[in-house]
């Protein structure tokens, strides 16, 4: 809601004049090259959509991080999702983002076309409603997302339990940001000097987890929002910290984010989920980097409810998604970029999601 | 089929041989070509869209063309929209307007349509009546006649309620050349009104995404507005209605056909605030949503203002805006100048528009 | 990963024991679960993601951030002019 009708305290975050003034300050402040990572796919999308990267000083290299759950959801999980979706008694529900992510063989979109019932939902609670409306079918929800989506996914399970639904389950696939940041920064090839932290993840979780990370890796972290003014403000603050040699965590999104975060959300998440090791597509297993269901809610785990059996999981050999997601390579450095791999014929997830680094580059960056 | 009759009937295959005069839903016999088909056509179709051509009762229509100079424009469309009824329109209105507009986009005056219906067994007769009502109204508004038609019924599950295929005909006056291949460097690019209305109205009617807005489909016949435009400004180069794939896709097609580039100014593109909001909620770009009552006009720069003034007088052109220009460098591409002074490429729609959380 | 947009709470109700709200996003409204912002009242602003309200949106903080950025920009411009003179 940032149009002519929206109130000033919201629509000003798209004010072109103010955005340009902040960018001018970035130009004034910067004296040397810096490499920053924006961890959130939504931020990548916004930067590309408004062309903000074209206005920044050349000294700033913006690396697009693995902040796109679509891109990092493990291939095995996608293959499990495809297997479940193909079962005749199943209505498979998912956010739209996941429909075209390639599994080892096909994607959810092709399952929908060919045989299965695959339905796009805007909210996990809509999936619960579908289960309630179709007691004769097994309704499975693909619970992807970062901590931002975890409360909604948890609520779906709680609601299903409240309603006494026996035909609803989720395929747990949530991933967590701080372990990913650790993994990126701990990599000996890491080039990231400053982080724009994901504003909406922090709205839920707060940013109390970040000072130890900043300290350990001597990397400033700035909690950043998604509007153009938020993004340039986040970048300005990060550059300022870097230029002054300061390692700290700053909240540049105070209208939604507090240090402790949303306690009620965190309680809800802990009630339903527990931390588990998770395999990140293209990166590998990161310990305690995902959410699985607590014992009390095991009955809602689709991976246990269905006898999935052995699935042959095969990643494309050409796709270098892992290196791109960690910021080690740019999409333009991939031999298949724009030729074998396009949004119509994606080889890997970052080309599918509109936030994926490769899709963003393809759509917005080929000037 | 009443209980007392069923004992005496010899079923011949899957067809029910007993004619029914009153049914609430479409049944297979309605498509058999026999009495029931005749009754259906008479009661539902002829009553509402009858004319001298249909009244002849033959399998084809005889049309006398008084003016045979110029070219014949023909267009055909299959309409499978779901849901069938949505705010601002229905499949009936869409099928007439869609084809009328396609013919008008060549600068032709649409005169005649054909309409073929594939009905799913079990489809409510009342709904069919309503759809044909909409068709009749749309034809009247557009001043076109349906001169030939067909009706078939398929078994339940083999169609989504009703599918309609329409074909339209019109004459393009001599010396008029309008088409996607005629855009020229230096031309102005106009749009006749707000974008994305139809796309969002249909999505809302589907109910899957659970939002409420006052957004109505813009489905409308544009031929009269185009006639007035071409009378005021004969040198229009391109007319195109940005339907599936939206403005971005249509402009990409035109830029390839004409081998030119188009640059748009984002701030000038008219989009209703509610449409913008709905798009932001779902993660859609309004430039890729379907429109069924809008036209892109590409014409020499010097006539742009006059064209805008003319269109704005039409009920379907109040919000017309100039949104960009045609260039010769980077042919086959469309660019968008953002409010921040940056430029990005506007590609064609790839795949299907899907809502996202990311 | 977080398509969240701001909206204003119009009304609050319960659905099967779950706290819900009707939220206006600028002419478009939707039913949203507000279970994790129990302190919310009609008239409050919130950020919504996937049919779920994430947190309250503070108008005060929003305005403060804008004020600071506007002030900083002005100072920066003045400095720039001084350097030029």
Short mmCIF file of N, CA and C in Angstrom, two decimals, chain A residues 1-5 13-16 19-20 41-42 45 48-52 54-55 67-70 95-97 99-100 109 112 120-122 126 144-145 149 227-228 343-344 353-355 362-364 366-367, chain B residues 207-211 252 266-267 271-278 280-286 288 330 333-358:
data_model
loop_
_atom_site.label_atom_id
_atom_site.label_comp_id
_atom_site.label_asym_id
_atom_site.label_seq_id
_atom_site.Cartn_x
_atom_site.Cartn_y
_atom_site.Cartn_z
N UNK A 1 0.84 -1.21 0.00
CA UNK A 1 0.00 0.00 0.00
C UNK A 1 0.87 1.24 0.00
N UNK A 2 1.48 1.48 -1.12
CA UNK A 2 2.33 2.66 -1.16
C UNK A 2 2.00 3.44 -2.42
N UNK A 3 0.76 3.78 -2.55
CA UNK A 3 0.27 4.50 -3.71
C UNK A 3 -0.21 5.88 -3.27
N UNK A 4 -0.82 6.61 -4.18
CA UNK A 4 -1.28 7.97 -3.86
C UNK A 4 -2.22 7.98 -2.66
N UNK A 5 -2.96 6.86 -2.46
CA UNK A 5 -3.90 6.85 -1.36
C UNK A 5 -3.28 6.51 -0.03
N UNK A 13 8.47 6.17 1.64
CA UNK A 13 9.55 5.20 1.46
C UNK A 13 9.78 4.86 -0.01
N UNK A 14 8.94 5.47 -0.87
CA UNK A 14 9.19 5.31 -2.31
C UNK A 14 9.50 6.65 -2.97
N UNK A 15 9.66 7.69 -2.15
CA UNK A 15 9.91 9.03 -2.67
C UNK A 15 11.23 9.07 -3.43
N UNK A 16 11.15 9.28 -4.73
CA UNK A 16 12.34 9.23 -5.58
C UNK A 16 13.37 10.28 -5.18
N UNK A 19 15.13 9.19 -2.01
CA UNK A 19 15.98 8.03 -2.32
C UNK A 19 17.26 8.51 -2.99
N UNK A 20 17.13 9.42 -3.94
CA UNK A 20 18.33 9.89 -4.64
C UNK A 20 19.25 10.66 -3.70
N UNK A 41 15.89 -12.62 -0.71
CA UNK A 41 15.48 -12.58 -2.11
C UNK A 41 14.54 -11.44 -2.42
N UNK A 42 13.68 -11.10 -1.48
CA UNK A 42 12.76 -9.98 -1.69
C UNK A 42 13.50 -8.68 -1.85
N UNK A 45 14.96 -8.63 -5.37
CA UNK A 45 13.91 -8.30 -6.33
C UNK A 45 13.64 -6.81 -6.37
N UNK A 48 16.46 -4.82 -7.99
CA UNK A 48 16.44 -4.95 -9.44
C UNK A 48 15.24 -4.25 -10.06
N UNK A 49 14.08 -4.36 -9.40
CA UNK A 49 12.86 -3.79 -9.96
C UNK A 49 12.99 -2.28 -10.08
N UNK A 50 13.58 -1.64 -9.08
CA UNK A 50 13.70 -0.19 -9.11
C UNK A 50 15.01 0.26 -9.74
N UNK A 51 15.85 -0.69 -10.10
CA UNK A 51 17.13 -0.35 -10.73
C UNK A 51 18.08 0.35 -9.79
N UNK A 52 17.95 0.11 -8.48
CA UNK A 52 18.78 0.85 -7.52
C UNK A 52 20.25 0.54 -7.69
N UNK A 54 21.84 0.38 -10.26
CA UNK A 54 22.43 1.25 -11.28
C UNK A 54 22.84 2.60 -10.71
N UNK A 55 22.27 2.97 -9.57
CA UNK A 55 22.54 4.30 -9.00
C UNK A 55 23.65 4.28 -7.97
N UNK A 67 18.83 -16.08 0.13
CA UNK A 67 17.66 -15.68 0.90
C UNK A 67 16.40 -15.95 0.14
N UNK A 68 16.40 -17.02 -0.60
CA UNK A 68 15.24 -17.34 -1.38
C UNK A 68 14.92 -18.79 -1.09
N UNK A 69 13.91 -19.05 -0.26
CA UNK A 69 13.63 -20.44 0.12
C UNK A 69 13.36 -21.32 -1.08
N UNK A 70 12.89 -20.69 -2.14
CA UNK A 70 12.64 -21.46 -3.37
C UNK A 70 13.95 -22.02 -3.89
N UNK A 95 2.86 -22.62 -1.97
CA UNK A 95 2.96 -21.25 -2.44
C UNK A 95 3.29 -21.29 -3.93
N UNK A 96 2.88 -20.26 -4.65
CA UNK A 96 3.10 -20.24 -6.10
C UNK A 96 4.56 -20.35 -6.48
N UNK A 97 5.44 -19.82 -5.64
CA UNK A 97 6.87 -19.81 -5.94
C UNK A 97 7.41 -21.18 -6.32
N UNK A 99 6.03 -23.79 -7.74
CA UNK A 99 5.44 -24.58 -8.83
C UNK A 99 6.41 -24.93 -9.94
N UNK A 100 7.35 -24.02 -10.24
CA UNK A 100 8.19 -24.27 -11.40
C UNK A 100 9.63 -24.61 -11.05
N UNK A 109 4.32 -27.92 -11.45
CA UNK A 109 3.48 -27.43 -12.53
C UNK A 109 3.12 -28.55 -13.49
N UNK A 112 0.69 -30.97 -12.03
CA UNK A 112 -0.68 -30.42 -12.11
C UNK A 112 -1.27 -30.66 -13.49
N UNK A 120 -2.35 -23.78 -5.76
CA UNK A 120 -1.58 -22.67 -5.21
C UNK A 120 -2.40 -22.03 -4.10
N UNK A 121 -1.76 -21.76 -2.96
CA UNK A 121 -2.42 -21.03 -1.88
C UNK A 121 -1.60 -19.80 -1.54
N UNK A 122 -2.27 -18.78 -1.03
CA UNK A 122 -1.59 -17.56 -0.62
C UNK A 122 -1.13 -17.69 0.83
N UNK A 126 -5.06 -21.35 4.27
CA UNK A 126 -5.96 -21.72 3.18
C UNK A 126 -5.87 -23.21 2.92
N UNK A 144 7.53 -24.39 3.05
CA UNK A 144 8.84 -23.76 2.80
C UNK A 144 8.86 -22.38 3.47
N UNK A 145 9.98 -21.72 3.34
CA UNK A 145 10.08 -20.35 3.83
C UNK A 145 11.16 -20.23 4.89
N UNK A 149 7.99 -17.08 7.53
CA UNK A 149 6.83 -17.90 7.21
C UNK A 149 6.56 -18.96 8.28
N UNK A 227 11.44 -1.38 0.97
CA UNK A 227 11.10 -0.27 0.08
C UNK A 227 12.40 0.36 -0.40
N UNK A 228 12.34 1.09 -1.53
CA UNK A 228 13.57 1.70 -2.05
C UNK A 228 14.32 2.52 -0.99
N UNK A 343 14.39 -18.49 -17.75
CA UNK A 343 13.18 -18.67 -16.94
C UNK A 343 12.20 -19.70 -17.51
N UNK A 344 12.19 -19.86 -18.84
CA UNK A 344 11.30 -20.86 -19.42
C UNK A 344 11.84 -22.26 -19.27
N UNK A 353 12.69 -18.75 -9.31
CA UNK A 353 12.11 -17.75 -8.43
C UNK A 353 12.47 -16.37 -8.93
N UNK A 354 11.50 -15.48 -8.91
CA UNK A 354 11.80 -14.13 -9.40
C UNK A 354 12.79 -13.43 -8.49
N UNK A 355 13.02 -14.00 -7.30
CA UNK A 355 14.07 -13.45 -6.45
C UNK A 355 15.37 -14.13 -6.65
N UNK A 362 18.56 -12.03 -15.16
CA UNK A 362 18.01 -12.26 -16.50
C UNK A 362 16.97 -11.21 -16.84
N UNK A 363 16.06 -10.98 -15.85
CA UNK A 363 14.97 -10.09 -16.14
C UNK A 363 15.36 -8.62 -16.13
N UNK A 364 16.16 -8.25 -15.17
CA UNK A 364 16.39 -6.84 -15.00
C UNK A 364 17.76 -6.37 -15.42
N UNK A 366 19.95 -7.28 -17.94
CA UNK A 366 20.63 -7.52 -19.20
C UNK A 366 20.64 -6.28 -20.09
N UNK A 367 20.88 -5.14 -19.51
CA UNK A 367 20.86 -3.91 -20.32
C UNK A 367 21.99 -3.86 -21.31
N UNK B 207 -11.49 -16.92 -6.16
CA UNK B 207 -11.60 -17.11 -4.72
C UNK B 207 -10.43 -17.80 -4.06
N UNK B 208 -9.46 -18.27 -4.84
CA UNK B 208 -8.36 -19.02 -4.22
C UNK B 208 -7.49 -18.15 -3.35
N UNK B 209 -7.40 -16.86 -3.70
CA UNK B 209 -6.42 -16.04 -3.01
C UNK B 209 -7.05 -15.18 -1.93
N UNK B 210 -8.35 -15.34 -1.79
CA UNK B 210 -9.05 -14.81 -0.62
C UNK B 210 -9.07 -13.33 -0.38
N UNK B 211 -8.98 -12.49 -1.42
CA UNK B 211 -9.05 -11.07 -1.14
C UNK B 211 -10.30 -10.46 -1.74
N UNK B 252 6.35 -6.31 -26.42
CA UNK B 252 7.48 -7.12 -26.89
C UNK B 252 7.18 -7.70 -28.27
N UNK B 266 7.63 4.65 -16.48
CA UNK B 266 6.83 3.92 -15.48
C UNK B 266 5.78 4.81 -14.82
N UNK B 267 6.15 6.04 -14.55
CA UNK B 267 5.23 6.91 -13.80
C UNK B 267 3.98 7.29 -14.58
N UNK B 271 -2.51 2.80 -13.55
CA UNK B 271 -2.92 1.58 -12.86
C UNK B 271 -3.75 2.02 -11.66
N UNK B 272 -4.90 1.39 -11.49
CA UNK B 272 -5.74 1.74 -10.34
C UNK B 272 -5.02 1.38 -9.04
N UNK B 273 -5.13 2.20 -8.00
CA UNK B 273 -4.43 1.89 -6.75
C UNK B 273 -4.78 0.51 -6.20
N UNK B 274 -6.07 0.12 -6.33
CA UNK B 274 -6.46 -1.19 -5.79
C UNK B 274 -5.80 -2.32 -6.56
N UNK B 275 -5.62 -2.14 -7.85
CA UNK B 275 -4.95 -3.17 -8.67
C UNK B 275 -3.49 -3.26 -8.25
N UNK B 276 -2.88 -2.09 -8.04
CA UNK B 276 -1.48 -2.06 -7.62
C UNK B 276 -1.32 -2.79 -6.28
N UNK B 277 -2.25 -2.50 -5.37
CA UNK B 277 -2.19 -3.14 -4.05
C UNK B 277 -2.35 -4.64 -4.17
N UNK B 278 -3.36 -5.09 -4.92
CA UNK B 278 -3.59 -6.52 -5.09
C UNK B 278 -2.34 -7.18 -5.67
N UNK B 280 0.76 -6.16 -5.38
CA UNK B 280 1.83 -6.19 -4.38
C UNK B 280 1.60 -7.31 -3.38
N UNK B 281 0.34 -7.51 -3.02
CA UNK B 281 0.02 -8.57 -2.06
C UNK B 281 0.41 -9.92 -2.62
N UNK B 282 0.17 -10.11 -3.90
CA UNK B 282 0.38 -11.41 -4.49
C UNK B 282 1.74 -11.58 -5.14
N UNK B 283 2.44 -10.47 -5.34
CA UNK B 283 3.74 -10.56 -6.00
C UNK B 283 3.63 -10.56 -7.51
N UNK B 284 2.57 -9.92 -8.05
CA UNK B 284 2.43 -9.82 -9.50
C UNK B 284 2.92 -8.47 -9.99
N UNK B 285 3.27 -8.42 -11.25
CA UNK B 285 3.58 -7.16 -11.89
C UNK B 285 2.38 -6.83 -12.77
N UNK B 286 1.69 -5.69 -12.52
CA UNK B 286 0.47 -5.37 -13.29
C UNK B 286 0.70 -5.27 -14.79
N UNK B 288 1.88 -7.39 -16.60
CA UNK B 288 1.75 -8.71 -17.21
C UNK B 288 0.33 -9.27 -17.08
N UNK B 330 18.61 -1.12 -30.11
CA UNK B 330 18.18 -2.32 -29.38
C UNK B 330 16.81 -2.84 -29.87
N UNK B 333 13.35 -5.07 -28.21
CA UNK B 333 13.32 -4.98 -26.75
C UNK B 333 12.43 -3.88 -26.25
N UNK B 334 11.95 -4.06 -25.02
CA UNK B 334 11.13 -3.05 -24.37
C UNK B 334 11.81 -2.65 -23.07
N UNK B 335 11.91 -1.35 -22.82
CA UNK B 335 12.58 -0.86 -21.63
C UNK B 335 11.63 -0.03 -20.80
N UNK B 336 11.89 -0.02 -19.49
CA UNK B 336 11.07 0.76 -18.58
C UNK B 336 11.95 1.74 -17.83
N UNK B 337 11.64 3.04 -17.95
CA UNK B 337 12.36 4.04 -17.15
C UNK B 337 11.63 4.19 -15.84
N UNK B 338 12.33 3.90 -14.74
CA UNK B 338 11.68 3.94 -13.44
C UNK B 338 11.64 5.37 -12.90
N UNK B 339 10.91 5.53 -11.79
CA UNK B 339 10.80 6.85 -11.18
C UNK B 339 12.13 7.30 -10.62
N UNK B 340 13.09 6.37 -10.50
CA UNK B 340 14.37 6.70 -9.90
C UNK B 340 15.42 7.05 -10.95
N UNK B 341 14.97 7.15 -12.18
CA UNK B 341 15.90 7.51 -13.24
C UNK B 341 16.71 6.33 -13.74
N UNK B 342 16.31 5.12 -13.35
CA UNK B 342 17.03 3.94 -13.83
C UNK B 342 16.20 3.27 -14.92
N UNK B 343 16.82 2.35 -15.63
CA UNK B 343 16.13 1.66 -16.73
C UNK B 343 16.24 0.16 -16.54
N UNK B 344 15.14 -0.53 -16.77
CA UNK B 344 15.28 -1.98 -16.77
C UNK B 344 14.56 -2.56 -17.99
N UNK B 345 14.96 -3.77 -18.31
CA UNK B 345 14.35 -4.45 -19.46
C UNK B 345 13.00 -5.03 -19.03
N UNK B 346 12.00 -4.90 -19.88
CA UNK B 346 10.69 -5.49 -19.62
C UNK B 346 10.54 -6.66 -20.59
N UNK B 347 10.71 -7.87 -20.06
CA UNK B 347 10.62 -9.04 -20.94
C UNK B 347 9.19 -9.44 -21.20
N UNK B 348 9.05 -10.43 -22.07
CA UNK B 348 7.74 -11.06 -22.26
C UNK B 348 7.41 -11.88 -21.03
N UNK B 349 6.14 -12.18 -20.84
CA UNK B 349 5.76 -13.06 -19.75
C UNK B 349 6.31 -14.45 -20.02
N UNK B 350 7.00 -15.01 -19.05
CA UNK B 350 7.46 -16.38 -19.26
C UNK B 350 6.67 -17.29 -18.33
N UNK B 351 6.09 -18.32 -18.87
CA UNK B 351 5.31 -19.25 -18.07
C UNK B 351 4.02 -18.60 -17.60
N UNK B 352 3.54 -19.01 -16.46
CA UNK B 352 2.27 -18.48 -15.98
C UNK B 352 2.54 -17.56 -14.80
N UNK B 353 1.69 -16.56 -14.64
CA UNK B 353 1.83 -15.69 -13.48
C UNK B 353 1.41 -16.45 -12.24
N UNK B 354 2.31 -16.59 -11.26
CA UNK B 354 1.97 -17.31 -10.04
C UNK B 354 2.23 -16.39 -8.85
N UNK B 355 1.33 -16.41 -7.86
CA UNK B 355 1.57 -15.58 -6.68
C UNK B 355 2.76 -16.12 -5.89
N UNK B 356 3.43 -15.25 -5.17
CA UNK B 356 4.62 -15.69 -4.46
C UNK B 356 4.65 -15.14 -3.05
N UNK B 357 5.47 -15.80 -2.18
CA UNK B 357 5.66 -15.26 -0.83
C UNK B 357 7.02 -14.60 -0.73
N UNK B 358 7.80 -14.79 -1.82
CA UNK B 358 9.21 -14.53 -1.72
C UNK B 358 9.53 -13.25 -2.47
#
